[in-house]
GROMACS .gro file of C-alpha atoms in nm:
model
  277
    1MET     CA    1   1.682  -4.178  -1.644
    2THR     CA    2   1.308  -4.133  -1.695
    3ASP     CA    3   1.086  -3.923  -1.916
    4ARG     CA    4   0.869  -3.838  -1.614
    5PRO     CA    5   0.886  -3.461  -1.556
    6LEU     CA    6   1.003  -3.322  -1.226
    7THR     CA    7   0.695  -3.264  -1.014
    8LEU     CA    8   0.609  -3.010  -0.744
    9MET     CA    9   0.310  -3.074  -0.517
   10ALA     CA   10   0.179  -2.788  -0.302
   11VAL     CA   11  -0.075  -2.879  -0.033
   12HIS     CA   12  -0.287  -2.582   0.072
   13ALA     CA   13  -0.590  -2.532   0.292
   14HIS     CA   14  -0.819  -2.294   0.100
   15PRO     CA   15  -0.872  -2.144  -0.242
   16ASP     CA   16  -0.635  -1.839  -0.260
   17ASP     CA   17  -0.368  -1.986  -0.030
   18GLU     CA   18  -0.184  -2.109  -0.338
   19ALA     CA   19  -0.141  -1.751  -0.455
   20THR     CA   20  -0.003  -1.576  -0.147
   21GLY     CA   21   0.270  -1.815  -0.032
   22THR     CA   22   0.356  -2.018  -0.340
   23GLY     CA   23   0.219  -1.836  -0.644
   24GLY     CA   24   0.569  -1.737  -0.747
   25VAL     CA   25   0.723  -2.083  -0.732
   26LEU     CA   26   0.421  -2.243  -0.897
   27ALA     CA   27   0.446  -2.000  -1.190
   28ARG     CA   28   0.826  -2.017  -1.211
   29TYR     CA   29   0.853  -2.393  -1.208
   30ALA     CA   30   0.563  -2.435  -1.451
   31ALA     CA   31   0.754  -2.209  -1.691
   32GLU     CA   32   1.061  -2.431  -1.644
   33GLY     CA   33   0.868  -2.740  -1.748
   34VAL     CA   34   0.802  -2.878  -1.400
   35ARG     CA   35   0.468  -3.047  -1.344
   36THR     CA   36   0.286  -2.844  -1.079
   37VAL     CA   37   0.018  -3.012  -0.870
   38LEU     CA   38  -0.202  -2.813  -0.634
   39VAL     CA   39  -0.399  -2.994  -0.363
   40THR     CA   40  -0.661  -2.768  -0.201
   41CYS     CA   41  -0.803  -2.931   0.111
   42THR     CA   42  -1.122  -2.731   0.181
   43ASP     CA   43  -1.408  -2.576  -0.012
   44GLY     CA   44  -1.349  -2.224   0.122
   45ALA     CA   45  -1.711  -2.190   0.234
   46CYS     CA   46  -1.614  -1.975   0.535
   47GLY     CA   47  -1.478  -1.706   0.306
   48ASP     CA   48  -1.644  -1.376   0.222
   49GLY     CA   49  -1.959  -1.382   0.014
   50PRO     CA   50  -2.049  -1.131  -0.261
   51GLY     CA   51  -2.015  -0.776  -0.137
   52GLY     CA   52  -1.790  -0.886   0.148
   53VAL     CA   53  -2.066  -1.047   0.355
   54LYS     CA   54  -1.905  -1.245   0.636
   55PRO     CA   55  -1.982  -1.600   0.754
   56GLY     CA   56  -2.275  -1.601   0.994
   57ASP     CA   57  -2.411  -1.269   0.868
   58PRO     CA   58  -2.745  -1.245   0.687
   59GLY     CA   59  -2.702  -1.327   0.320
   60HIS     CA   60  -2.394  -1.547   0.358
   61ASP     CA   61  -2.464  -1.867   0.166
   62PRO     CA   62  -2.180  -2.118   0.229
   63VAL     CA   63  -2.278  -2.336  -0.068
   64ALA     CA   64  -2.276  -2.039  -0.305
   65VAL     CA   65  -1.949  -1.911  -0.158
   66ALA     CA   66  -1.784  -2.250  -0.208
   67ALA     CA   67  -1.901  -2.259  -0.572
   68MET     CA   68  -1.775  -1.905  -0.634
   69ARG     CA   69  -1.440  -1.980  -0.475
   70ARG     CA   70  -1.394  -2.292  -0.684
   71GLU     CA   71  -1.439  -2.082  -0.999
   72GLU     CA   72  -1.185  -1.831  -0.863
   73LEU     CA   73  -0.942  -2.112  -0.782
   74GLU     CA   74  -0.969  -2.254  -1.132
   75ALA     CA   75  -0.900  -1.906  -1.275
   76SER     CA   76  -0.597  -1.869  -1.046
   77CYS     CA   77  -0.464  -2.208  -1.159
   78GLU     CA   78  -0.497  -2.099  -1.520
   79VAL     CA   79  -0.297  -1.782  -1.449
   80LEU     CA   80  -0.022  -1.976  -1.271
   81LYS     CA   81  -0.022  -2.249  -1.539
   82ILE     CA   82  -0.076  -2.515  -1.273
   83SER     CA   83  -0.074  -2.856  -1.437
   84ASP     CA   84  -0.314  -3.039  -1.207
   85LEU     CA   85  -0.569  -2.924  -0.946
   86GLU     CA   86  -0.697  -3.172  -0.689
   87MET     CA   87  -0.965  -3.070  -0.438
   88LEU     CA   88  -1.029  -3.276  -0.126
   89ASP     CA   89  -1.347  -3.071  -0.063
   90TYR     CA   90  -1.351  -3.088   0.315
   91GLY     CA   91  -1.563  -2.825   0.487
   92ASP     CA   92  -1.388  -2.496   0.561
   93SER     CA   93  -1.335  -2.484   0.940
   94GLY     CA   94  -1.314  -2.106   0.967
   95MET     CA   95  -1.078  -1.929   1.205
   96MET     CA   96  -0.970  -2.090   1.531
   97GLY     CA   97  -1.252  -2.078   1.785
   98TRP     CA   98  -1.534  -2.034   1.536
   99PRO     CA   99  -1.838  -2.264   1.573
  100SER     CA  100  -1.760  -2.395   1.225
  101ASN     CA  101  -1.453  -2.571   1.374
  102ASP     CA  102  -1.694  -2.831   1.512
  103ALA     CA  103  -1.929  -2.862   1.215
  104PRO     CA  104  -1.979  -3.208   1.064
  105GLY     CA  105  -1.746  -3.247   0.767
  106ALA     CA  106  -1.515  -2.966   0.877
  107PHE     CA  107  -1.153  -3.031   0.789
  108TRP     CA  108  -1.052  -2.963   1.150
  109GLN     CA  109  -1.277  -3.251   1.259
  110THR     CA  110  -1.150  -3.495   0.996
  111PRO     CA  111  -0.933  -3.777   1.135
  112VAL     CA  112  -0.575  -3.715   1.024
  113ALA     CA  113  -0.543  -4.075   0.907
  114GLU     CA  114  -0.841  -4.033   0.673
  115GLY     CA  115  -0.714  -3.715   0.511
  116ALA     CA  116  -0.360  -3.852   0.495
  117ALA     CA  117  -0.476  -4.169   0.317
  118ARG     CA  118  -0.648  -3.964   0.047
  119LEU     CA  119  -0.344  -3.743   0.004
  120ALA     CA  120  -0.112  -4.044  -0.001
  121ASP     CA  121  -0.312  -4.181  -0.295
  122LEU     CA  122  -0.248  -3.855  -0.481
  123MET     CA  123   0.121  -3.871  -0.396
  124ARG     CA  124   0.143  -4.224  -0.534
  125HIS     CA  125  -0.029  -4.106  -0.852
  126TYR     CA  126   0.178  -3.792  -0.912
  127ARG     CA  127   0.504  -3.906  -0.745
  128PRO     CA  128   0.618  -3.553  -0.648
  129ASP     CA  129   0.987  -3.475  -0.623
  130VAL     CA  130   0.913  -3.174  -0.403
  131VAL     CA  131   0.627  -3.132  -0.156
  132VAL     CA  132   0.539  -2.794  -0.001
  133THR     CA  133   0.296  -2.728   0.283
  134TYR     CA  134   0.273  -2.530   0.610
  135ASP     CA  135   0.463  -2.569   0.936
  136GLU     CA  136   0.309  -2.732   1.242
  137ASN     CA  137   0.139  -2.406   1.342
  138GLY     CA  138  -0.006  -2.352   0.996
  139PHE     CA  139   0.211  -2.038   0.973
  140TYR     CA  140  -0.029  -1.832   1.184
  141GLY     CA  141  -0.248  -2.078   1.372
  142HIS     CA  142  -0.536  -2.134   1.130
  143PRO     CA  143  -0.693  -2.474   1.203
  144ASP     CA  144  -0.718  -2.577   0.838
  145HIS     CA  145  -0.353  -2.485   0.777
  146ILE     CA  146  -0.252  -2.691   1.081
  147GLN     CA  147  -0.460  -2.982   0.955
  148ALA     CA  148  -0.307  -2.954   0.606
  149HIS     CA  149   0.036  -2.980   0.769
  150ARG     CA  150  -0.072  -3.283   0.969
  151ILE     CA  151  -0.218  -3.480   0.681
  152THR     CA  152   0.078  -3.396   0.455
  153MET     CA  153   0.338  -3.517   0.701
  154ALA     CA  154   0.130  -3.828   0.778
  155ALA     CA  155   0.080  -3.901   0.407
  156LEU     CA  156   0.454  -3.881   0.348
  157GLU     CA  157   0.501  -4.158   0.604
  158MET     CA  158   0.254  -4.375   0.411
  159VAL     CA  159   0.425  -4.361   0.072
  160GLU     CA  160   0.750  -4.506  -0.053
  161LEU     CA  161   0.878  -4.178  -0.188
  162THR     CA  162   1.178  -3.966  -0.094
  163PRO     CA  163   1.080  -3.616  -0.200
  164LYS     CA  164   1.232  -3.296  -0.076
  165VAL     CA  165   0.984  -3.147   0.170
  166TYR     CA  166   0.943  -2.779   0.255
  167TRP     CA  167   0.734  -2.567   0.487
  168THR     CA  168   0.636  -2.217   0.384
  169THR     CA  169   0.756  -1.934   0.604
  170MET     CA  170   0.842  -1.565   0.599
  171PRO     CA  171   1.152  -1.382   0.724
  172ARG     CA  172   1.097  -1.170   1.034
  173SER     CA  173   1.256  -0.880   0.843
  174THR     CA  174   0.979  -0.908   0.583
  175MET     CA  175   0.713  -0.930   0.854
  176GLN     CA  176   0.844  -0.601   0.994
  177ARG     CA  177   0.831  -0.442   0.649
  178PHE     CA  178   0.478  -0.577   0.610
  179GLY     CA  179   0.372  -0.393   0.927
  180GLU     CA  180   0.529  -0.071   0.798
  181LEU     CA  181   0.355  -0.113   0.462
  182MET     CA  182   0.019  -0.170   0.631
  183ARG     CA  183   0.059   0.160   0.818
  184GLU     CA  184   0.162   0.334   0.494
  185PHE     CA  185  -0.159   0.225   0.322
  186HIS     CA  186  -0.375   0.267   0.634
  187PRO     CA  187  -0.235   0.564   0.833
  188GLU     CA  188  -0.551   0.572   1.043
  189MET     CA  189  -0.483   0.218   1.166
  190PRO     CA  190  -0.423   0.217   1.543
  191GLU     CA  191  -0.103   0.073   1.681
  192PRO     CA  192  -0.154  -0.291   1.785
  193ASP     CA  193  -0.155  -0.355   2.158
  194PRO     CA  194   0.147  -0.529   2.317
  195ALA     CA  195  -0.027  -0.869   2.321
  196GLU     CA  196  -0.095  -0.849   1.946
  197LEU     CA  197   0.264  -0.742   1.881
  198ALA     CA  198   0.391  -1.037   2.084
  199GLU     CA  199   0.180  -1.278   1.878
  200MET     CA  200   0.287  -1.118   1.551
  201ALA     CA  201   0.650  -1.151   1.655
  202LYS     CA  202   0.608  -1.530   1.660
  203ILE     CA  203   0.505  -1.545   1.294
  204GLY     CA  204   0.776  -1.639   1.048
  205LEU     CA  205   1.139  -1.709   1.133
  206PRO     CA  206   1.462  -1.517   1.191
  207ASP     CA  207   1.620  -1.462   0.852
  208ASP     CA  208   1.917  -1.687   0.931
  209GLU     CA  209   1.691  -1.986   1.002
  210ILE     CA  210   1.535  -1.982   0.655
  211THR     CA  211   1.696  -2.246   0.436
  212THR     CA  212   1.555  -2.166   0.094
  213TRP     CA  213   1.505  -1.833  -0.083
  214VAL     CA  214   1.348  -1.864  -0.428
  215ASP     CA  215   1.352  -1.555  -0.648
  216ALA     CA  216   1.028  -1.555  -0.846
  217THR     CA  217   1.023  -1.180  -0.904
  218ALA     CA  218   1.002  -1.235  -1.280
  219PHE     CA  219   0.670  -1.413  -1.217
  220SER     CA  220   0.529  -1.170  -0.963
  221GLY     CA  221   0.289  -1.033  -1.224
  222GLN     CA  222   0.133  -1.377  -1.258
  223LYS     CA  223   0.126  -1.408  -0.880
  224PHE     CA  224  -0.055  -1.073  -0.856
  225ASP     CA  225  -0.306  -1.179  -1.121
  226SER     CA  226  -0.367  -1.512  -0.948
  227LEU     CA  227  -0.444  -1.327  -0.626
  228ALA     CA  228  -0.670  -1.090  -0.819
  229ALA     CA  229  -0.865  -1.394  -0.936
  230HIS     CA  230  -0.967  -1.431  -0.569
  231ALA     CA  231  -1.078  -1.070  -0.541
  232SER     CA  232  -1.400  -1.166  -0.364
  233GLN     CA  233  -1.194  -1.223  -0.052
  234GLY     CA  234  -1.143  -0.898   0.136
  235ASP     CA  235  -0.814  -1.008   0.290
  236ASN     CA  236  -0.658  -1.001  -0.056
  237ILE     CA  237  -0.753  -0.644  -0.133
  238PHE     CA  238  -0.461  -0.499   0.062
  239PHE     CA  239  -0.209  -0.681  -0.158
  240LEU     CA  240  -0.389  -0.574  -0.473
  241LYS     CA  241  -0.381  -0.209  -0.363
  242MET     CA  242  -0.002  -0.220  -0.384
  243GLY     CA  243  -0.008  -0.242  -0.761
  244LYS     CA  244   0.205  -0.489  -0.952
  245GLU     CA  245   0.539  -0.311  -0.914
  246ARG     CA  246   0.526  -0.271  -0.535
  247PHE     CA  247   0.376  -0.617  -0.504
  248GLY     CA  248   0.668  -0.764  -0.696
  249GLU     CA  249   0.922  -0.583  -0.478
  250PHE     CA  250   0.757  -0.708  -0.162
  251MET     CA  251   0.629  -1.052  -0.262
  252GLY     CA  252   0.869  -1.162  -0.537
  253VAL     CA  253   1.097  -1.379  -0.325
  254GLU     CA  254   0.933  -1.679  -0.158
  255THR     CA  255   1.093  -1.844   0.143
  256PHE     CA  256   1.084  -2.194   0.288
  257VAL     CA  257   1.233  -2.423   0.546
  258ARG     CA  258   1.364  -2.752   0.410
  259VAL     CA  259   1.261  -3.032   0.646
  260ARG     CA  260   1.342  -3.340   0.437
  261ASP     CA  261   1.616  -3.396   0.182
  262THR     CA  262   1.806  -3.688   0.035
  263THR     CA  263   2.005  -3.492  -0.224
  264GLY     CA  264   2.266  -3.335   0.001
  265ALA     CA  265   2.213  -2.997  -0.168
  266ALA     CA  266   2.399  -2.730   0.024
  267LEU     CA  267   2.211  -2.478   0.239
  268PRO     CA  268   2.105  -2.207   0.206
  269GLU     CA  269   1.965  -2.278  -0.140
  270ASN     CA  270   1.778  -2.077  -0.399
  271ASP     CA  271   1.595  -2.357  -0.580
  272LEU     CA  272   1.343  -2.611  -0.445
  273PHE     CA  273   1.484  -2.857  -0.698
  274ALA     CA  274   1.849  -2.809  -0.601
  275GLY     CA  275   2.018  -3.148  -0.615
  276LEU     CA  276   1.751  -3.292  -0.844
  277ARG     CA  277   1.862  -3.140  -1.174
   0.00000   0.00000   0.00000
């Protein structure tokens, strides 16, 4: 036995990613006495600037945006009671196909081995029992999410640890409800064309392929507040419009695919630490 606390490490691409996919588990496990470590890979400089100004538009200052988003991230961590924040500070690559993909210092341009070595050092320091990141497509094809997946899986091969490893995902049933909710809040929104629908249908997994369903509804208020800390980012406004009650109903359960395990914990499971305590 050891006095070292159980430790969860979540590896995310940008400031605010910690809130949407894992805010519930980070808050829940922190409340249970688990050490929660957040690794944020990029500076978020391709996010919205003050007033919603977009990257490349007049008035968008990437350095100022990165500084603002760091402050928001620190506020989010305080809300979620995250124990330790580590920032790799690679340049935000922007969406797939943007010129920023090719910018010097962009995360997308960083050799996987370099990023993995830095992350492996953090893993050796914190010795996580559970590691969470994205799947090989970064959930929806964002280059920085894909790169976060790559360096995480490579780092795990570099360290002599046997953590449980999970990829974030979403049930297809929830994705369908999400589309219905979007139309409820935005009735003027046109129906997506068939090509967009086909791409959306690839996001997430069939419900029966999800291995791990963690009920963090009791912590959905913290999750909402952590997302509100990133209110400068227009993409978050839709979730905040729901209000805390609807948000909790829709976003309270977080889902994952278990891709590494040495505990033999039965599937499906409802706890990332099943078999460890």
